[in-house]
Amino acid sequence: MTHLPIRSALISVSDKTGLIAFATALAARGVALLSTGGTARALRDAGLAVKDVSEVTGFPEMMDGRVKTLHPMVHGGLLALRDNADHQAAMAAHGIGAIDLLVVNLYPFEATVASGAEYDDCIENIDIGGPAMIRAAAKNHAFVTVVVDTEDYSDVLAELDANDGTSLAFRQRMARTAYARTAAYDAAVSTWMAAAHDDPAPRRRAFAGVLKQTMRYGENPHQSAAFYVDGSARPGVATAVQHQGKELSYNNINDTDAAFELVAEFAPADGPACAIIKHANPSGVARGATLAEAYQKAFDCDRTSAFGGIVALNMTLDGTTAEEIVKIFTEVVIAPEADADARAIFAAKKNLRLLTTGALPDPRAPVLAYKQVAGGLLVQDKDTGQIDPDELRVVTQRAPSAAELADLRFAWTVAKHVKSNAIIYVKDGATVGVGAGQMSRVDSSTIAALKAGRMGAELGLPDTPAKGSVVASDAFFPFADGLMAAAEAGATAIIQPGGSMRDDEVIAAADAAGLAMVFTGMRHFRH
């Protein structure tokens, strides 16, 4: 028999979305309903005939509901092979009824953790009976249909209508989904426990995600790709609302994440900020008196690279700023919010994607970062390093001025989000040259200075904006040559981690050039 009828269903759900409509549809098809606790009450209140699991097991729910379905009368009904004579004899001997459909969604552990609940509350929201039943039903998918997601209710009903039962292929699909759900659930529990017990490197670590989007391709057309979300509430591309435009591509998502994480470093209370990203590196970052000014200054840093880029803003997008953005082709704009004027302006640009997140992510919040290597994953804390002004150490004869110090701190923040080796030129709260991803720090310095010169030419300035700028280096200068390249370009102050064996030579060169230099004691490699 290719399609098996469903005559009995055990339903036990925490998320009761669509429950009554689904159970009513099952009952209308002659399915006998078996349930537990709150689910049984909800079904009964809706006028549905339902039998309590306790009637089947002969045991009441006990220990605050911790023990109710862990019983042979339940698991025998889920695990029995219908074509095995011994199994059938055991069912008959012990009065075990077959369960053809299991509908379970688990205690809301992930949501409980995300709400900031206390340790004991999180423990109580670890489901035991649910995963056990799900795994049993999924194992026996040759005969049993298992449903763990509310969005699959309609598929079950459609399958029953089309075939008066469920096909093996359908049951196999539901089983795959079920095992992925219990795996993700256990991953969430183990990850939370590792953090709760201050274990940064547990012997076993599990990873899980929920499919949000399949993609036409990955980084390149010959690569398949999909986007999975981890269920965390961190504002960003995974949680954003897309208001218009076609689906985001793999590269769009990667670049949009980089842009929004960068712009979130700049608190709205300190003024408007904008970051423009191209190929995961910023082409321009700026503050401004208005959001439009911040965008313009970021755009001016590298107008060529900004074409087809990602724009991230740290506050509500307004119409004035939107008018500036649409003057060139932009792939994605992401902001906490967008006002009606901005949305109306963007509506005329069908290929532009607008995303709103409702908030900015906390740049100091602890987050794990993963990188795949052959045969494994590298796991580390996300770089949330911050340097307060009183932690900076002036190492040159000349200390930076207040204006230089403000730009140095801005440049240092940007450097954290630029691929290494990173050299950042900043002037008046805006990048004027970015050197990224070079094998030599001298080359990064040279490229950043070159870009600053191009910026000056494009804007018709009398000289390169590198003159009078400050420079950030994501790691120490191993030799004085990189620093001297910045000095020759016209920079007046440097911020770097320090820690080179030749720090004394580098400091002496800075003094000879009249530069101010501060050490952070922290580096920002980004590979």
Coordinates of C-alpha atoms in Angstrom, one line a residue:
M1 CA 0.0 0.0 0.0
T2 CA 1.6 3.3 -1.1
H3 CA -0.8 5.5 0.9
L4 CA -1.7 4.8 4.5
P5 CA -4.9 6.2 6.1
I6 CA -4.8 8.2 9.2
R7 CA -7.3 6.9 11.8
S8 CA -5.8 8.3 15.0
A9 CA -3.8 11.3 15.9
L10 CA -1.9 12.3 19.0
I11 CA -1.7 16.1 19.3
S12 CA 0.4 17.9 21.9
V13 CA 1.5 21.4 21.0
S14 CA 2.9 24.5 22.8
D15 CA 2.3 26.8 19.8
K16 CA -1.5 26.5 19.2
T17 CA -1.4 28.6 16.0
G18 CA -3.9 27.0 13.6
L19 CA -4.6 24.1 16.1
I20 CA -8.4 24.3 16.2
A21 CA -8.8 24.5 12.4
F22 CA -6.4 21.7 11.8
A23 CA -7.9 19.4 14.5
T24 CA -11.4 20.2 13.3
A25 CA -10.4 19.2 9.7
L26 CA -8.9 15.9 11.0
A27 CA -12.0 15.1 13.0
A28 CA -14.2 15.8 10.0
R29 CA -12.2 13.2 8.2
G30 CA -12.9 10.6 10.9
V31 CA -9.6 10.9 12.7
A32 CA -9.8 10.0 16.5
L33 CA -8.0 12.7 18.6
L34 CA -5.7 11.9 21.5
S35 CA -4.1 14.8 23.4
T36 CA -2.5 16.1 26.6
G37 CA -2.9 18.9 29.1
G38 CA -3.5 22.3 27.7
T39 CA -3.9 21.1 24.1
A40 CA -6.7 18.7 25.2
R41 CA -8.5 21.5 27.0
A42 CA -8.2 23.8 23.9
L43 CA -9.7 21.1 21.7
R44 CA -12.4 20.2 24.1
D45 CA -13.3 23.9 24.5
A46 CA -13.7 24.1 20.7
G47 CA -16.3 21.3 20.9
L48 CA -14.1 18.5 19.6
A49 CA -14.2 15.0 21.0
V50 CA -10.7 14.2 22.4
K51 CA -9.3 11.5 24.7
D52 CA -6.7 12.3 27.3
V53 CA -3.4 10.5 27.1
S54 CA -3.9 9.7 30.8
E55 CA -6.9 7.6 29.9
V56 CA -4.7 5.5 27.5
T57 CA -1.7 5.1 29.8
G58 CA -3.7 4.6 33.0
F59 CA -1.5 7.2 34.7
P60 CA -2.3 10.8 35.5
E61 CA 0.0 13.6 34.3
M62 CA 2.3 14.1 37.2
M63 CA 5.3 16.1 38.4
D64 CA 4.0 19.4 37.0
G65 CA 3.5 17.8 33.6
R66 CA 7.0 16.5 33.4
V67 CA 5.7 12.9 33.1
K68 CA 2.7 12.2 30.8
T69 CA 3.7 10.7 27.5
L70 CA 6.7 8.7 28.5
H71 CA 4.8 5.4 28.5
P72 CA 4.7 2.1 26.5
M73 CA 1.1 2.8 25.6
V74 CA 2.2 5.9 23.8
H75 CA 5.5 4.8 22.4
G76 CA 4.3 1.4 21.5
G77 CA 1.6 3.0 19.4
L78 CA 4.2 5.1 17.7
L79 CA 7.0 2.6 17.2
A80 CA 5.1 -0.6 16.4
L81 CA 5.8 -2.0 12.9
R82 CA 2.4 -2.6 11.3
D83 CA 3.7 -5.4 9.1
N84 CA 5.5 -7.2 11.9
A85 CA 3.5 -10.1 13.4
D86 CA 5.3 -10.0 16.7
H87 CA 4.7 -6.3 17.1
Q88 CA 1.1 -6.8 16.3
A89 CA 0.8 -9.6 18.8
A90 CA 2.4 -7.4 21.5
M91 CA 0.0 -4.6 20.7
A92 CA -2.9 -6.9 21.0
A93 CA -1.6 -8.5 24.2
H94 CA -1.1 -5.2 26.0
G95 CA -4.0 -3.3 24.5
I96 CA -1.8 -0.8 22.7
G97 CA -3.5 1.3 20.0
A98 CA -1.8 2.4 16.9
I99 CA -1.1 6.1 16.5
D100 CA -1.0 7.1 12.8
L101 CA -0.3 10.8 13.1
L102 CA 1.8 12.7 15.7
V103 CA 1.5 16.4 15.9
V104 CA 3.9 18.0 18.4
N105 CA 5.7 21.3 18.7
L106 CA 8.0 21.7 21.5
Y107 CA 8.2 23.8 24.7
P108 CA 9.3 27.3 23.7
F109 CA 12.9 26.9 24.9
E110 CA 14.5 29.3 22.4
A111 CA 11.9 32.0 23.1
T112 CA 12.3 31.6 26.8
V113 CA 16.1 32.1 26.6
A114 CA 15.6 35.0 24.2
S115 CA 13.3 36.7 26.8
G116 CA 16.1 36.8 29.3
A117 CA 14.4 34.3 31.7
E118 CA 16.2 33.0 34.8
Y119 CA 18.2 29.7 34.7
D120 CA 15.5 27.6 36.4
D121 CA 12.8 28.9 34.0
C122 CA 14.9 27.9 31.0
I123 CA 15.5 24.5 32.5
E124 CA 11.7 24.0 32.9
N125 CA 11.2 24.8 29.2
I126 CA 13.4 22.0 28.1
D127 CA 11.0 19.5 26.5
I128 CA 11.6 15.8 27.2
G129 CA 8.4 13.9 26.1
G130 CA 8.0 15.9 23.0
P131 CA 11.4 15.1 21.4
A132 CA 11.0 11.5 22.5
M133 CA 7.7 11.1 20.7
I134 CA 8.9 13.0 17.6
R135 CA 12.0 10.8 17.3
A136 CA 9.9 7.6 17.7
A137 CA 7.3 8.7 15.1
A138 CA 10.0 9.8 12.7
K139 CA 11.9 6.5 13.1
N140 CA 8.7 4.7 12.2
H141 CA 7.9 6.9 9.2
A142 CA 7.2 3.8 7.2
F143 CA 3.8 3.8 9.0
V144 CA 3.5 7.0 11.0
T145 CA 3.2 10.7 9.9
V146 CA 4.9 13.2 12.2
V147 CA 4.3 17.0 12.1
V148 CA 6.4 19.5 14.0
D149 CA 5.7 22.8 12.3
T150 CA 2.4 24.6 12.1
E151 CA 3.1 25.6 8.5
D152 CA 2.8 21.9 7.6
Y153 CA -0.8 21.5 8.7
S154 CA -2.2 22.5 5.3
D155 CA 0.2 20.1 3.5
V156 CA -1.2 17.2 5.7
L157 CA -4.7 18.1 4.8
A158 CA -3.9 18.4 1.1
E159 CA -2.2 15.0 1.2
L160 CA -5.2 13.4 2.8
D161 CA -7.6 15.0 0.3
A162 CA -5.5 14.0 -2.7
N163 CA -4.8 10.4 -1.6
D164 CA -7.1 9.5 1.3
G165 CA -3.9 8.9 3.2
T166 CA -0.2 9.9 3.3
S167 CA 2.4 8.6 0.9
L168 CA 5.8 7.2 1.9
A169 CA 7.5 10.1 0.2
F170 CA 5.4 12.6 2.3
R171 CA 6.1 10.7 5.5
Q172 CA 9.8 10.7 4.7
R173 CA 9.8 14.5 4.2
M174 CA 8.0 15.0 7.5
A175 CA 10.5 12.7 9.2
R176 CA 13.4 14.7 7.8
T177 CA 11.9 17.9 9.1
A178 CA 11.2 16.3 12.5
Y179 CA 14.7 15.1 13.1
A180 CA 16.1 18.5 12.0
R181 CA 13.8 20.1 14.5
T182 CA 14.9 18.0 17.4
A183 CA 18.5 18.5 16.4
A184 CA 18.0 22.2 16.4
Y185 CA 16.3 22.1 19.7
D186 CA 19.1 20.1 21.3
A187 CA 21.6 22.5 19.7
A188 CA 19.8 25.4 21.3
V189 CA 19.8 23.8 24.7
S190 CA 23.5 22.7 24.6
T191 CA 24.6 26.1 23.3
W192 CA 22.7 27.9 26.1
M193 CA 24.0 25.6 28.8
A194 CA 27.6 26.1 27.6
A195 CA 27.1 29.9 27.9
A196 CA 25.2 29.6 31.2
H197 CA 28.0 27.5 32.7
D198 CA 30.8 29.7 31.3
D199 CA 32.2 27.0 29.0
P200 CA 33.7 28.8 26.0
A201 CA 34.8 25.6 24.3
P202 CA 32.5 22.7 25.0
R203 CA 33.8 19.3 23.9
R204 CA 30.9 19.0 21.5
R205 CA 29.1 21.9 19.9
A206 CA 26.0 21.7 17.8
F207 CA 24.8 24.2 15.2
A208 CA 21.3 24.6 13.7
G209 CA 19.3 26.9 11.6
V210 CA 15.9 27.2 9.9
L211 CA 15.6 27.7 6.2
K212 CA 14.5 31.3 5.4
Q213 CA 15.3 31.5 1.7
T214 CA 16.6 29.3 -1.1
M215 CA 18.6 31.3 -3.6
R216 CA 19.1 31.1 -7.4
Y217 CA 22.9 30.7 -6.7
G218 CA 25.6 31.5 -4.2
E219 CA 28.6 33.8 -4.6
N220 CA 28.8 32.6 -8.2
P221 CA 26.2 31.2 -10.6
H222 CA 27.6 27.7 -10.5
Q223 CA 27.2 27.5 -6.6
S224 CA 23.9 26.5 -5.0
A225 CA 22.9 28.4 -1.8
A226 CA 20.3 28.9 0.9
F227 CA 19.9 31.3 3.8
Y228 CA 19.3 29.8 7.3
V229 CA 18.4 31.8 10.4
D230 CA 19.3 30.9 13.9
G231 CA 16.3 32.3 15.6
S232 CA 18.1 35.0 17.6
A233 CA 16.5 38.4 18.0
R234 CA 19.6 40.4 17.0
P235 CA 18.4 43.2 14.6
G236 CA 19.9 42.8 11.2
V237 CA 19.4 41.2 7.8
A238 CA 18.0 38.0 9.2
T239 CA 15.2 39.7 11.1
A240 CA 14.6 42.6 8.7
V241 CA 11.4 43.4 6.9
Q242 CA 11.9 43.8 3.2
H243 CA 9.5 46.4 1.8
Q244 CA 10.3 46.2 -1.9
G245 CA 12.6 44.8 -4.5
K246 CA 13.5 41.3 -5.6
E247 CA 14.9 38.7 -3.3
L248 CA 18.2 39.3 -1.7
S249 CA 21.1 37.3 -3.2
Y250 CA 23.8 35.5 -1.3
N251 CA 26.2 38.4 -1.8
N252 CA 23.5 40.9 -0.9
I253 CA 22.9 39.3 2.4
N254 CA 26.6 39.0 3.2
D255 CA 27.3 42.7 2.3
T256 CA 24.1 44.0 4.0
D257 CA 25.1 42.2 7.2
A258 CA 28.6 43.8 7.1
A259 CA 27.1 47.3 6.4
F260 CA 24.5 47.2 9.2
E261 CA 27.0 45.7 11.8
L262 CA 29.4 48.6 11.0
V263 CA 26.8 51.4 11.1
A264 CA 25.5 50.1 14.4
E265 CA 28.8 51.0 16.0
F266 CA 27.6 54.7 15.8
A267 CA 24.9 55.4 18.4
P268 CA 22.0 57.5 17.0
A269 CA 22.4 59.7 20.1
D270 CA 25.8 60.8 18.9
G271 CA 24.3 61.8 15.5
P272 CA 23.5 60.4 12.1
A273 CA 25.9 57.9 10.5
C274 CA 26.1 56.1 7.2
A275 CA 28.1 53.2 5.9
I276 CA 28.4 52.1 2.2
I277 CA 29.6 48.6 1.6
K278 CA 31.0 47.0 -1.5
H279 CA 32.2 43.4 -1.4
A280 CA 32.1 43.3 2.4
N281 CA 34.4 46.3 2.7
P282 CA 33.3 49.9 3.4
S283 CA 33.8 52.2 0.4
G284 CA 32.8 55.1 2.7
V285 CA 31.7 55.7 6.3
A286 CA 30.7 59.1 7.7
R287 CA 28.9 61.0 10.4
G288 CA 27.0 64.2 9.5
A289 CA 24.8 66.9 11.0
T290 CA 21.9 65.2 9.1
L291 CA 21.5 61.8 7.6
A292 CA 21.6 63.2 4.1
E293 CA 25.0 64.8 4.9
A294 CA 26.3 61.6 6.4
Y295 CA 25.3 59.7 3.3
Q296 CA 26.9 62.4 1.0
K297 CA 30.2 62.3 2.9
A298 CA 30.3 58.5 2.8
F299 CA 29.4 58.5 -0.9
D300 CA 32.1 61.1 -1.7
C301 CA 34.8 58.9 -0.2
D302 CA 34.7 56.6 -3.2
R303 CA 31.9 57.4 -5.7
T304 CA 33.0 54.8 -8.1
S305 CA 32.8 51.9 -5.7
A306 CA 29.5 53.2 -4.2
F307 CA 27.7 52.3 -7.4
G308 CA 25.8 49.1 -6.8
G309 CA 26.7 49.1 -3.2
I310 CA 24.8 48.6 0.1
V311 CA 23.8 51.6 2.2
A312 CA 23.3 51.2 5.9
L313 CA 22.0 54.0 8.2
N314 CA 21.9 54.3 11.9
M315 CA 18.5 56.0 12.2
T316 CA 15.2 56.4 10.4
L317 CA 15.6 57.0 6.7
D318 CA 13.9 60.3 5.6
G319 CA 12.8 61.6 2.3
T320 CA 15.7 64.0 1.8
T321 CA 18.3 61.2 2.3
A322 CA 16.3 58.9 0.0
E323 CA 16.4 61.5 -2.7
E324 CA 20.2 61.5 -2.6
I325 CA 20.5 57.7 -2.5
V326 CA 18.3 57.2 -5.6
K327 CA 20.6 59.4 -7.7
I328 CA 22.8 56.3 -8.4
F329 CA 22.0 52.6 -8.6
T330 CA 22.0 51.0 -5.1
E331 CA 21.4 47.4 -4.4
V332 CA 20.1 47.5 -0.8
V333 CA 19.3 50.1 1.8
I334 CA 19.0 49.0 5.4
A335 CA 17.9 51.2 8.3
P336 CA 16.0 50.8 11.6
E337 CA 13.0 52.5 10.0
A338 CA 12.0 54.5 6.9
D339 CA 9.4 57.2 6.8
A340 CA 6.5 57.5 4.4
D341 CA 8.4 60.0 2.2
A342 CA 11.4 57.7 1.8
R343 CA 9.3 54.7 1.0
A344 CA 7.4 56.7 -1.7
I345 CA 10.6 57.8 -3.3
F346 CA 12.1 54.3 -3.2
A347 CA 8.8 52.8 -4.6
A348 CA 9.8 54.2 -8.0
K349 CA 13.0 52.2 -8.0
K350 CA 11.7 48.6 -8.4
N351 CA 15.2 47.0 -8.2
L352 CA 16.2 48.7 -5.0
R353 CA 15.6 46.6 -1.9
L354 CA 14.6 48.5 1.3
L355 CA 15.0 46.7 4.6
T356 CA 14.0 47.9 8.0
T357 CA 15.0 46.2 11.3
G358 CA 13.2 48.2 14.0
A359 CA 16.4 48.7 15.9
L360 CA 20.2 48.6 15.8
P361 CA 22.1 45.6 17.1
D362 CA 24.2 46.1 20.2
P363 CA 27.8 46.2 19.1
R364 CA 29.0 45.1 22.5
A365 CA 26.6 42.1 22.8
P366 CA 28.5 38.7 22.9
V367 CA 27.9 36.8 19.7
L368 CA 29.7 33.7 18.4
A369 CA 31.2 33.9 14.9
Y370 CA 31.9 30.8 12.8
K371 CA 34.1 30.2 9.8
Q372 CA 34.2 26.9 7.9
V373 CA 37.5 25.2 7.1
A374 CA 38.1 21.8 5.6
G375 CA 36.9 19.3 8.1
G376 CA 35.6 21.6 10.7
L377 CA 34.6 25.0 12.0
L378 CA 36.5 27.8 13.6
V379 CA 34.5 29.3 16.4
Q380 CA 35.3 32.6 18.2
D381 CA 33.7 35.5 20.0
K382 CA 32.6 38.2 17.6
D383 CA 35.0 41.2 17.7
T384 CA 33.1 43.5 20.1
G385 CA 36.2 45.2 21.3
Q386 CA 35.8 48.9 22.2
I387 CA 38.4 51.4 23.3
D388 CA 37.5 54.3 25.6
P389 CA 39.5 57.5 25.3
D390 CA 41.2 57.1 28.7
E391 CA 42.5 53.7 27.5
L392 CA 44.5 55.3 24.6
R393 CA 48.2 55.7 25.2
V394 CA 50.0 58.7 23.6
V395 CA 53.4 57.5 22.6
T396 CA 54.8 60.5 20.6
Q397 CA 56.1 63.8 21.7
R398 CA 53.0 65.5 20.3
A399 CA 49.6 64.5 21.6
P400 CA 46.6 64.6 19.2
S401 CA 44.3 67.6 19.3
A402 CA 40.7 67.2 20.3
A403 CA 39.6 67.1 16.7
E404 CA 42.3 64.6 15.8
L405 CA 41.3 62.4 18.7
A406 CA 37.7 62.4 17.6
D407 CA 38.7 61.4 14.1
L408 CA 41.2 58.8 15.4
R409 CA 38.4 57.1 17.4
F410 CA 36.1 57.2 14.4
A411 CA 38.9 55.7 12.2
W412 CA 39.6 53.0 14.7
T413 CA 35.9 52.0 14.8
V414 CA 35.8 51.7 11.0
A415 CA 39.1 49.7 10.9
K416 CA 37.4 46.9 12.9
H417 CA 35.1 46.3 9.9
V418 CA 37.7 46.4 7.1
K419 CA 39.4 43.3 5.8
S420 CA 43.1 43.1 6.9
N421 CA 45.5 44.5 6.3
A422 CA 43.4 47.6 6.9
I423 CA 44.5 51.3 6.7
I424 CA 41.8 54.0 7.1
Y425 CA 42.2 57.7 6.4
V426 CA 39.6 59.9 8.2
K427 CA 39.0 63.6 8.1
D428 CA 36.2 65.6 9.8
G429 CA 34.2 62.5 10.8
A430 CA 34.3 60.8 7.4
T431 CA 36.6 58.3 5.6
V432 CA 38.6 59.8 2.8
G433 CA 40.6 56.7 1.9
V434 CA 40.3 53.0 2.6
G435 CA 43.0 50.4 2.0
A436 CA 41.7 46.9 2.5
G437 CA 42.7 43.3 2.2
Q438 CA 46.3 43.7 1.1
M439 CA 49.1 41.3 1.9
S440 CA 51.3 44.2 2.8
R441 CA 50.4 47.0 5.2
V442 CA 52.5 49.4 3.1
D443 CA 50.4 48.5 0.1
S444 CA 47.2 49.2 2.1
S445 CA 48.6 52.5 3.1
T446 CA 49.5 53.3 -0.5
I447 CA 46.1 52.3 -1.8
A448 CA 44.3 54.3 0.8
A449 CA 46.3 57.4 0.0
L450 CA 45.7 56.8 -3.7
K451 CA 41.9 56.6 -3.1
A452 CA 42.1 59.8 -1.1
G453 CA 43.8 61.5 -4.1
R454 CA 41.1 60.3 -6.4
M455 CA 38.4 61.6 -4.1
G456 CA 40.0 65.0 -4.1
A457 CA 40.1 64.9 -8.0
E458 CA 36.5 63.8 -8.3
L459 CA 35.3 66.5 -5.9
G460 CA 37.5 69.2 -7.5
L461 CA 39.4 69.9 -4.3
P462 CA 42.6 71.8 -4.5
D463 CA 44.5 69.0 -2.8
T464 CA 44.1 65.5 -1.5
P465 CA 41.8 65.2 1.5
A466 CA 44.5 62.9 3.0
K467 CA 46.3 66.1 4.0
G468 CA 45.3 66.9 7.5
S469 CA 43.7 63.5 8.0
V470 CA 44.3 60.9 10.6
V471 CA 45.1 57.2 10.0
A472 CA 44.0 54.0 11.7
S473 CA 45.9 50.7 11.2
D474 CA 44.1 47.5 12.4
A475 CA 47.4 46.0 13.5
F476 CA 50.8 47.3 14.5
F477 CA 53.3 48.7 11.9
P478 CA 56.1 46.1 11.9
F479 CA 58.3 48.8 10.2
A480 CA 58.2 52.5 9.9
D481 CA 57.5 52.4 6.1
G482 CA 53.7 52.0 6.4
L483 CA 53.6 54.9 8.8
M484 CA 55.8 57.1 6.6
A485 CA 53.6 56.4 3.6
A486 CA 50.7 57.9 5.6
A487 CA 52.9 60.9 6.7
E488 CA 53.9 61.5 3.1
A489 CA 50.3 61.5 2.1
G490 CA 49.6 64.3 4.6
A491 CA 48.2 62.5 7.6
T492 CA 48.9 64.2 11.0
A493 CA 48.0 61.5 13.5
I494 CA 48.0 57.7 13.8
I495 CA 46.1 55.2 15.8
Q496 CA 47.4 51.6 16.0
P497 CA 47.6 48.8 18.5
G498 CA 51.3 48.9 19.1
G499 CA 53.2 45.8 20.2
S500 CA 55.8 45.5 17.4
M501 CA 59.4 44.6 18.2
R502 CA 60.3 47.9 16.4
D503 CA 57.8 50.1 18.2
D504 CA 60.7 52.4 19.2
E505 CA 61.7 52.8 15.6
V506 CA 58.1 53.5 14.5
I507 CA 57.6 56.0 17.3
A508 CA 60.9 57.8 16.5
A509 CA 59.8 58.1 12.8
A510 CA 56.5 59.5 13.9
D511 CA 58.2 62.1 16.1
A512 CA 60.6 63.0 13.2
A513 CA 57.6 63.6 11.0
G514 CA 55.7 65.6 13.6
L515 CA 52.9 63.1 13.9
A516 CA 50.8 62.4 16.9
M517 CA 50.4 58.7 17.6
V518 CA 48.3 56.7 20.1
F519 CA 48.4 53.0 20.9
T520 CA 45.2 51.1 21.7
G521 CA 46.7 47.8 22.9
M522 CA 44.1 46.0 20.9
R523 CA 44.1 44.9 17.3
H524 CA 41.3 44.3 14.9
F525 CA 42.3 41.6 12.4
R526 CA 39.4 40.7 10.1
H527 CA 40.1 37.9 7.6

